[in-house]
XYZ file of C-alpha atoms in Angstrom:
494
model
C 0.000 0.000 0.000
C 1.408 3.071 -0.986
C 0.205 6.868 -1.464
C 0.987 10.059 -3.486
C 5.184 10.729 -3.583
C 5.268 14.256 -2.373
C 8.594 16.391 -1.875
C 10.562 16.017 1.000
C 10.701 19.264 2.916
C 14.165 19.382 5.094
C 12.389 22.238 7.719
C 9.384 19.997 8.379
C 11.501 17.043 8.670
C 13.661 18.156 11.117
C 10.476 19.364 13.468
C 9.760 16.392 13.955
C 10.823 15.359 17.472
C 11.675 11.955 16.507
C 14.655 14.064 14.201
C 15.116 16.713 15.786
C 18.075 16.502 17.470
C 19.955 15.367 13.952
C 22.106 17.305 12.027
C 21.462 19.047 8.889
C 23.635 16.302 7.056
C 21.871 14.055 8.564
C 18.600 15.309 7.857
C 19.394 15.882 4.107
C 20.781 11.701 3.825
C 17.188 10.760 5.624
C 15.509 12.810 2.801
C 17.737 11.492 0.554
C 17.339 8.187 1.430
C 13.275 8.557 2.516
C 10.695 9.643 0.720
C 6.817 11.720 2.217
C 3.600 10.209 0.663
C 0.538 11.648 1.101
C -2.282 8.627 2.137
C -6.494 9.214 1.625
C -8.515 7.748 4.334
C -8.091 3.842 3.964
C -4.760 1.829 4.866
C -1.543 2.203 5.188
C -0.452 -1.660 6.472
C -1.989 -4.574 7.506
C -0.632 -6.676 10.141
C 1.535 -9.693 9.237
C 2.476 -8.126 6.079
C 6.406 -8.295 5.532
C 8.038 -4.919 7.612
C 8.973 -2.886 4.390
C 9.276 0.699 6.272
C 9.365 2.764 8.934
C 6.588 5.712 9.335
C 6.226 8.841 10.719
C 3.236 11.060 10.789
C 3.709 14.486 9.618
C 0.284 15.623 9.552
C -2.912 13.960 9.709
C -5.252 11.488 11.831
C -4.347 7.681 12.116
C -5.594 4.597 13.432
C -3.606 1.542 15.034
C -5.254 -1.844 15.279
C -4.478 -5.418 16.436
C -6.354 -8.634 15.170
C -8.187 -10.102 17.989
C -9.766 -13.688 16.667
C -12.053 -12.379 13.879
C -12.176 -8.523 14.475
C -10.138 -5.584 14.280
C -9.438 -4.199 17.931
C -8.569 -0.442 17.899
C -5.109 -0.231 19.974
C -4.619 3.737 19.659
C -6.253 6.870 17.586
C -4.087 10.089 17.147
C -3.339 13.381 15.001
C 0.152 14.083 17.077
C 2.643 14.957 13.970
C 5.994 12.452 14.673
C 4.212 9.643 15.830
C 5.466 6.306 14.139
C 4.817 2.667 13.243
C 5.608 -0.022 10.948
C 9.169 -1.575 11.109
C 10.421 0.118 14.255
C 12.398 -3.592 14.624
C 14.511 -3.589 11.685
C 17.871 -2.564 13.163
C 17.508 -5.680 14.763
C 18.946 -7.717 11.930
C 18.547 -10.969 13.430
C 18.687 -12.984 9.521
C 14.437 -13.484 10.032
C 11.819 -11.326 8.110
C 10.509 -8.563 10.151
C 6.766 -7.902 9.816
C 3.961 -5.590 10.563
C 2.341 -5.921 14.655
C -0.165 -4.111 13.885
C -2.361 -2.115 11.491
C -2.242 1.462 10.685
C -5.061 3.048 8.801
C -5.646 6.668 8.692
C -9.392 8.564 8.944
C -8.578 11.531 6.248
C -5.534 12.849 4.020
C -2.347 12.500 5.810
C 1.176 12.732 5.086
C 4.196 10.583 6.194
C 7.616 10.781 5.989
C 8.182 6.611 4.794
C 11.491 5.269 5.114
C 12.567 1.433 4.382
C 13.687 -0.910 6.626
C 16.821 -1.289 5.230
C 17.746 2.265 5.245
C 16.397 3.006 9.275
C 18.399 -0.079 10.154
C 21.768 1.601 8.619
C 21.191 4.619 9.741
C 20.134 3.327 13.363
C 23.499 1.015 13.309
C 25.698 3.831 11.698
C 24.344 6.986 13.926
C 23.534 5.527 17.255
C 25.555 2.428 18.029
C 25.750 2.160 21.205
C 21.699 2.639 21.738
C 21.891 -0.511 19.049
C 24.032 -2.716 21.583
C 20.929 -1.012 24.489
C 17.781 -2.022 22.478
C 19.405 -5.151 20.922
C 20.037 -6.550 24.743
C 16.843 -5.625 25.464
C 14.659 -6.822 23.037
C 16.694 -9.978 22.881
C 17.377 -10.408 26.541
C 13.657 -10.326 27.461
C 12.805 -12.756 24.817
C 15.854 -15.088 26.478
C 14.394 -14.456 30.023
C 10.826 -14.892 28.698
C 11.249 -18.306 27.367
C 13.733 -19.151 30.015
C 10.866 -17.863 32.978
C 8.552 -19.807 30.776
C 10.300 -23.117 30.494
C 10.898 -22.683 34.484
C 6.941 -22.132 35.281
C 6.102 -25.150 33.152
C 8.485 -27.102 34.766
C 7.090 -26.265 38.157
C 3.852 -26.688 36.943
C 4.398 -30.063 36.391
C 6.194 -30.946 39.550
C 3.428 -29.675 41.220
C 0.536 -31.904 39.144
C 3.197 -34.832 39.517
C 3.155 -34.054 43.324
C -0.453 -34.088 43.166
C -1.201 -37.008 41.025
C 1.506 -38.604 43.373
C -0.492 -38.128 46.401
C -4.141 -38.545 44.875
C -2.782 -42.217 43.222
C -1.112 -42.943 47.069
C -4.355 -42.946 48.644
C -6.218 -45.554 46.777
C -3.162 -47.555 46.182
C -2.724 -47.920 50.047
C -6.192 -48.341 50.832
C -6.117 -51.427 48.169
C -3.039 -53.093 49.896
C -4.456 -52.936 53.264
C -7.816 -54.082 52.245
C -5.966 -57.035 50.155
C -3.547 -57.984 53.449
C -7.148 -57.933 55.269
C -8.909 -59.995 52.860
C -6.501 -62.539 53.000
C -6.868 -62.733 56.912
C -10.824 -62.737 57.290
C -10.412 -65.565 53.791
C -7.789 -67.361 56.399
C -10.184 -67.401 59.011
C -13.723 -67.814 57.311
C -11.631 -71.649 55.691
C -10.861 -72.088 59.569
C -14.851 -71.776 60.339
C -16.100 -73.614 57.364
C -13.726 -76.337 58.708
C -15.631 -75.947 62.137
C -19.537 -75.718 61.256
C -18.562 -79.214 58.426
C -17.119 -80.989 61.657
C -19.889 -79.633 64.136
C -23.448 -81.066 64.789
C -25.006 -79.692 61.184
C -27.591 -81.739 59.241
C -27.169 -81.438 55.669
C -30.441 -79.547 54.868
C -29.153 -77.014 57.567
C -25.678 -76.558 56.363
C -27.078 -76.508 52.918
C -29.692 -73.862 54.154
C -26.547 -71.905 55.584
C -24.846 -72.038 52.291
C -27.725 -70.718 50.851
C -28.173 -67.965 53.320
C -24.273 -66.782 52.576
C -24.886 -66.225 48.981
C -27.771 -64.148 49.588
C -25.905 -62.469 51.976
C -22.882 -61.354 49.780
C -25.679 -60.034 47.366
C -27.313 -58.357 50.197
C -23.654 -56.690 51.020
C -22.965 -55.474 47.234
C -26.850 -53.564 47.738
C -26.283 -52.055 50.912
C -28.100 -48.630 50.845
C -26.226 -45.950 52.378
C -27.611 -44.945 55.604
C -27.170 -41.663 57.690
C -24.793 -41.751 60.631
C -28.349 -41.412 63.482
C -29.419 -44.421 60.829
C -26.623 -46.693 61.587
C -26.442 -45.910 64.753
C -29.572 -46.945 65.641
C -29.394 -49.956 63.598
C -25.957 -51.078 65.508
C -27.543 -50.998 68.426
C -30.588 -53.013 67.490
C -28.154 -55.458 66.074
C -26.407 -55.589 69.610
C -29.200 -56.306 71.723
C -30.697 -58.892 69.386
C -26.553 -60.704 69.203
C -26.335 -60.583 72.980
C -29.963 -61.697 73.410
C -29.273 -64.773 71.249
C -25.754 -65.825 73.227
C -23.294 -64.527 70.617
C -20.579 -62.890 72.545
C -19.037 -59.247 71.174
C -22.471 -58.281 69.375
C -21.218 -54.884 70.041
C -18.146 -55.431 67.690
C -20.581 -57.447 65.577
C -23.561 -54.690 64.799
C -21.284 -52.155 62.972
C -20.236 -54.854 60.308
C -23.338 -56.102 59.637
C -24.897 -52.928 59.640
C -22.021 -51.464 56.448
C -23.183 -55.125 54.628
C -26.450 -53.601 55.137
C -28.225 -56.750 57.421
C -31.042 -56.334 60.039
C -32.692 -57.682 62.727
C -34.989 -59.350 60.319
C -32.150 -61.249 58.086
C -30.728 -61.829 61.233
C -33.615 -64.350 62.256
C -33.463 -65.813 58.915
C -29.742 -66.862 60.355
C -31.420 -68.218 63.385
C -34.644 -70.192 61.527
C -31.325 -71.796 59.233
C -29.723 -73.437 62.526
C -31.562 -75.971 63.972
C -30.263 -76.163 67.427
C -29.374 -72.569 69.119
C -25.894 -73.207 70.325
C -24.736 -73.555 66.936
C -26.034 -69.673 66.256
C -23.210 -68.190 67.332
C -20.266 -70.434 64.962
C -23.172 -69.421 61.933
C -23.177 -65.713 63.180
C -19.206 -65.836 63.122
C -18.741 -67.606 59.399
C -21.453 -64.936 58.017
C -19.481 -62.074 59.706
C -16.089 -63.073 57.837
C -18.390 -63.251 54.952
C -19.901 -59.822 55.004
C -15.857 -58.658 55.852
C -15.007 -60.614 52.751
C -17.119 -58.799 50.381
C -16.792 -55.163 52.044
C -13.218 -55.519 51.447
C -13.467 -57.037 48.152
C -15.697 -53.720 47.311
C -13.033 -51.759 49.139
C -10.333 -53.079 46.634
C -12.676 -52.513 43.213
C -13.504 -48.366 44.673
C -9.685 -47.944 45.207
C -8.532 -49.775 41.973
C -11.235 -47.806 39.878
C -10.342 -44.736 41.586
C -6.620 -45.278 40.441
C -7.976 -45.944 36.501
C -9.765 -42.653 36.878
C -7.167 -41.107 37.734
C -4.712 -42.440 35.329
C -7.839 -41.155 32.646
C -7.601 -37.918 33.921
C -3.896 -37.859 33.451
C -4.526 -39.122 29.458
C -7.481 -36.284 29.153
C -4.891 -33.314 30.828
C -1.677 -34.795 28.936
C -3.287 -35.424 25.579
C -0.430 -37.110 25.075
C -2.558 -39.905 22.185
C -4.341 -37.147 20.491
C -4.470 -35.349 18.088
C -3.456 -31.546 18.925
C -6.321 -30.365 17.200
C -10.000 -31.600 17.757
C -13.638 -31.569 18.748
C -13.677 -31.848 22.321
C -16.021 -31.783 25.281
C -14.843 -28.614 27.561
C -16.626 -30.688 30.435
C -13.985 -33.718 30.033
C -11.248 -30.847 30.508
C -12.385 -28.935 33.468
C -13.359 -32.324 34.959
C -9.264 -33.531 34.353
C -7.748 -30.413 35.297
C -9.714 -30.037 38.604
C -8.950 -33.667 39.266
C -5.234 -33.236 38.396
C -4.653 -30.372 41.131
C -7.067 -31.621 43.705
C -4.413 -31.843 45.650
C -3.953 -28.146 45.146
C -7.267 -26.910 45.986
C -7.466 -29.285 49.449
C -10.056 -29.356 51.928
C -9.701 -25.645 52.617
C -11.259 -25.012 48.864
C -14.443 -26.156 47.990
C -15.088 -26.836 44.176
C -18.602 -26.037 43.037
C -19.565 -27.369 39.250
C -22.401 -25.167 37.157
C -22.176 -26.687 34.020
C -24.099 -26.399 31.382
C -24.380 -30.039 29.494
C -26.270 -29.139 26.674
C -23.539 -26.627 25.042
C -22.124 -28.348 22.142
C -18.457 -29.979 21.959
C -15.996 -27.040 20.139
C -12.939 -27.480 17.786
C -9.868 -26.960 19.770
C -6.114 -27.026 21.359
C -7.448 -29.370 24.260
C -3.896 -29.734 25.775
C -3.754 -25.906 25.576
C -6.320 -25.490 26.757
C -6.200 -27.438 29.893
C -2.959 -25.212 30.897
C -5.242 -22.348 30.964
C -7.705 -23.868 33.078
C -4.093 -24.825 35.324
C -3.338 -21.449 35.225
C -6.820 -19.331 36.675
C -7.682 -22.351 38.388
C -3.997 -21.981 40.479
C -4.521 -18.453 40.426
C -7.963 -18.329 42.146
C -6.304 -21.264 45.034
C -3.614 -18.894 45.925
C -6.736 -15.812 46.353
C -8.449 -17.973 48.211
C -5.896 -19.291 50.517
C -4.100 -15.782 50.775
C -7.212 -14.372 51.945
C -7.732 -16.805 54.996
C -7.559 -20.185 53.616
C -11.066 -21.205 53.355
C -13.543 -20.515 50.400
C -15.459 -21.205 47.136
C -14.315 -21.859 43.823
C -16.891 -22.234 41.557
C -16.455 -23.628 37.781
C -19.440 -22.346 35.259
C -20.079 -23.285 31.849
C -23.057 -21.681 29.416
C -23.837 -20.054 26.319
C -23.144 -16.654 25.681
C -24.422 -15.306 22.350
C -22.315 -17.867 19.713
C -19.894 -18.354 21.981
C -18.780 -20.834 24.673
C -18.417 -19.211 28.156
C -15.767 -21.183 30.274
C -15.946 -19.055 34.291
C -13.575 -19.137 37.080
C -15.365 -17.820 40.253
C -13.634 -17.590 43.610
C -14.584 -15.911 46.851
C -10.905 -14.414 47.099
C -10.015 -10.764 48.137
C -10.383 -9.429 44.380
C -7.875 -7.857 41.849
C -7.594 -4.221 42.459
C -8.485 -1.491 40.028
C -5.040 -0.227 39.502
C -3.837 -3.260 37.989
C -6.788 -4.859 36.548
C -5.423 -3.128 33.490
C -1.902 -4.928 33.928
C -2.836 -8.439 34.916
C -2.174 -9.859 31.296
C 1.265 -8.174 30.782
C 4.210 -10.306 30.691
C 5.830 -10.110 34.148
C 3.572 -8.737 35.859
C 2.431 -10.151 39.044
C 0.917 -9.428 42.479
C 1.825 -12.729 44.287
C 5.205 -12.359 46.421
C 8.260 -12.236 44.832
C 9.363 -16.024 44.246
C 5.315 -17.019 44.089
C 4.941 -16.539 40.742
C 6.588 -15.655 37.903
C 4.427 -13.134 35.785
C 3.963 -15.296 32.851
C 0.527 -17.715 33.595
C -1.907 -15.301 32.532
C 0.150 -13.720 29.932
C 0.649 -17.537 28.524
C -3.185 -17.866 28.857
C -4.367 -14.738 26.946
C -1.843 -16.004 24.316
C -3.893 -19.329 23.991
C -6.952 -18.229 24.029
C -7.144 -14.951 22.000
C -4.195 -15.398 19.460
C -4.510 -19.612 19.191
C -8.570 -20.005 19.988
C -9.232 -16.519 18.355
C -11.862 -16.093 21.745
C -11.247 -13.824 24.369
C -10.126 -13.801 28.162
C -11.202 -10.940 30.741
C -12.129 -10.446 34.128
C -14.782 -9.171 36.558
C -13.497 -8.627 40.074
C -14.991 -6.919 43.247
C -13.432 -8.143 47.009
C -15.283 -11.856 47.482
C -16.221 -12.260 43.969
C -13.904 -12.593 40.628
C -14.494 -13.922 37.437
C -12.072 -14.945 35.127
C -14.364 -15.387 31.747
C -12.803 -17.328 28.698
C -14.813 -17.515 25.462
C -13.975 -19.752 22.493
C -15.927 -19.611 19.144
C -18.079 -22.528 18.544
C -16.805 -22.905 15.136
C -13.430 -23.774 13.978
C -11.327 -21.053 13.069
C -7.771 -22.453 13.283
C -6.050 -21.239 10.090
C -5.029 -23.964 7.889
C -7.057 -26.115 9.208
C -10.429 -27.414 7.137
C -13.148 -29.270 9.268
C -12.218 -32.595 7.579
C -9.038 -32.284 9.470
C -10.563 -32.142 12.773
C -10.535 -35.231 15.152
C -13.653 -35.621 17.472
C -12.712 -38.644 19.416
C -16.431 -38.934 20.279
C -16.673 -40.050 16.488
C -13.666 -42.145 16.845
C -13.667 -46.024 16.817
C -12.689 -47.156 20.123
């Protein structure tokens, strides 16, 4: 895009208070060199383009813009004569092809003095070297810290989820062993009474009749209703007084195992109307209560074994390690993953409320990417809570807003302030104590969303109530990408 060639005027040049502290040589080579074109209202760049030159504003009005997903976002809007845009980067000369950040259009006539890249570069190298060797270590310094800051924070992300997962597989996987090491005793001892009640004064109808009732008994167990603790209690002692009424000794340790196998007074006289003769009651009463042990433990063992598969699920569904990085996916499955993942996080202290919304439709997306964002506000709203007292409410919302997806982080936390509301997405920039965070999570987070997802990220905050909102476009919009290339593992054979 290019406009009118106009004469360079050396005077109005040298105004400017980007030049004016050049020479006159200097100001003739830069005219010379440079060239003024006069623009009508329309563009002057687009964003992305290839950095051919360096602008400034002589007269005029102009407009700067960034791409946010679909849309043009308006960045800035000024008439100030010097300002200037385009390839304010080429004295880099790192060997890569600069290009446009942003878009510049201007709202009527205006005139610019245009210089190419090549040329500012020069003249930047050959007229201010040592503020060359300044901007050079700065520009590429921060983008050496940056990635090194970001490599660190993903690293101690994942020591922390590792930690977690650690401690959230150590629980089940202990509660398995010592339910296994029990089984095998109460299996040990029920042989040992089988061995007993075969040798004792038992018809066969009666022994077959206790047989009977043991079956029916371990399907009774893998039924038992839950029951409120007043429930059980009163149950117990029912079972108790009905045990010691009938001579079996230690009803009291008796009553609470029957009760969690879910048994009552009334099965237990089924027990009784099996044995013929009473004193044998109490060797029935003992082989049924290493049965009902039996299969509590047995149920014990399948709860903690499944609970280890789900978590080793949730791992898959965070990791996405067999997926494809691209694809329809249910943002319920990734919430549900992530939350499980730092659950060791979030603690007792924290309590995790759900809103979802289960009939919004499965979206085209990063899903590993996506799942660090959730890491990120969901980490973010833990340390608000706890910071703030240590107890509170964090409460995940899904729903439909307009034709997009609305993804909400809600915590009961002391707020962010007003004065930095403005800053939170900025690389860097934190408010947790130095060494608590590094300034990138959020930054990395609007990058996902807005430039990857093309949706958007912003927040809502008063003391005891912020919102971290992300929205993602229900349609595809990955560039490069056609539907057909989409994977929906719903859609998948399995």
């Amino acid at each position: 895009m290019s406009g009118r060639r106009m004469p360079c005027n050396v005077a109005e040049i040298s105004s400017l208070f980007l030049f004016e502290k050049l020479s006159a040589e200097q100001i003739d080579r830069l005219c010379s060199e440079g060239r003024v074109e006069l623009f009508d209202p329309g563009p002057v760049f687009a964003e992305g383009d290839p950095a051919a030159c360096f602008y400034v504003m002589i007269e005029g009005a102009v407009v700067m813009a960034r791409r946010v997903g679909g849309d043009d976002v308006e960045v800035s809007r000024t008439s100030q004569p010097g300002v200037y845009a385009g390839a304010v980067m080429a004295y880099i000369g790192d060997g890569k092809p600069q290009r446009y950040m942003n878009s510049l259009r201007v709202t009527e006539p205006s005139r610019f003095f245009v210089l190419p890249a090549e040329a500012f570069a020069h003249f930047m190298h050959e007229w201010f070297p040592m503020a060359i060797h300044l901007l050079e270590g700065l520009f590429l310094g921060s983008q050496t810290f940056q990635r090194a800051v970001g490599q660190r924070e993903r690293l101690l992300a994942l020591g922390s989820l590792s930690a977690g997962l650690t401690h959230e597989l150590n629980n089940p996987a202990a509660a398995a062993v010592r339910a296994t090491a029990s089984l095998r005793d109460r299996v040990a001892h029920m042989r040992n009474k089988l061995g007993v009640i075969a040798s004792g004064p038992y018809d066969g109808d009666a022994l077959k009749a206790l047989v009977d009732l043991q079956e029916r008994t371990a399907e009774r167990v893998s039924k038992a209703p839950p029951l409120s603790p007043l429930e059980a209690s009163d149950r117990e002692d029912a079972l108790a007084d009905w045990l010691d009424d009938h001579g079996v000794r230690d009803g009291w340790q008796i009553a609470p195992t029957f009760v969690q196998g879910g048994l009552d007074v009334e099965w237990l006289e089924q027990i009784a109307a099996a044995c013929d003769r009473e004193e044998i009651l109490p060797s029935a009463i003992g082989w049924l209560t290493y049965t009902v042990e039996t299969e509590l433990l047995m149920s014990e063992i399948e709860e903690s074994t499944t609970r280890i598969s789900h978590l080793v699920d949730a791992a898959k569904q965070y990791s996405q390690l067999d997926r494809a990085p691209y694809q329809v996916v249910d943002v319920h499955e990734l919430l549900d993953s992530t939350l499980l993942m730092l659950s060791g996080k979030t603690g007792p202290q924290v309590k995790v409320v759900k809103e979802y919304d289960r009939s919004v439709p499965r979206i085209p997306a990063y899903p590993a990417e996506l799942n660090q964002v959730w890491t990120n506000l969901i980490d973010n709203a833990v340390f608000a809570i706890k910071s703030a007292g240590g107890e509170g409410t964090l409460t995940v919302r899904t729903a439909l807003e307009h034709d997009r997806l609305l993804v909400e982080f809600r915590d009961t936390g002391p707020g962010v302030p007003a004065e930095v509301r403005g800053r939170i997405f900025d690389p860097f920039f934190t408010t947790k104590p130095v060494g608590e965070g590094t300034g990138l999570g959020l930054d990395i987070s609007w990058r996902i969303v807005v430039n990857k997802h093309h949706g958007d990220l912003k927040v809502e905050s008063v003391p005891g109530d912020t919102r971290f909102q992300v929205l993602l476009p229900l349609t595809a919009t990955a560039p490069g990408i056609g539907p057909d290339a989409i994977s929906d593992p719903a859609q998948e054979p399995s």
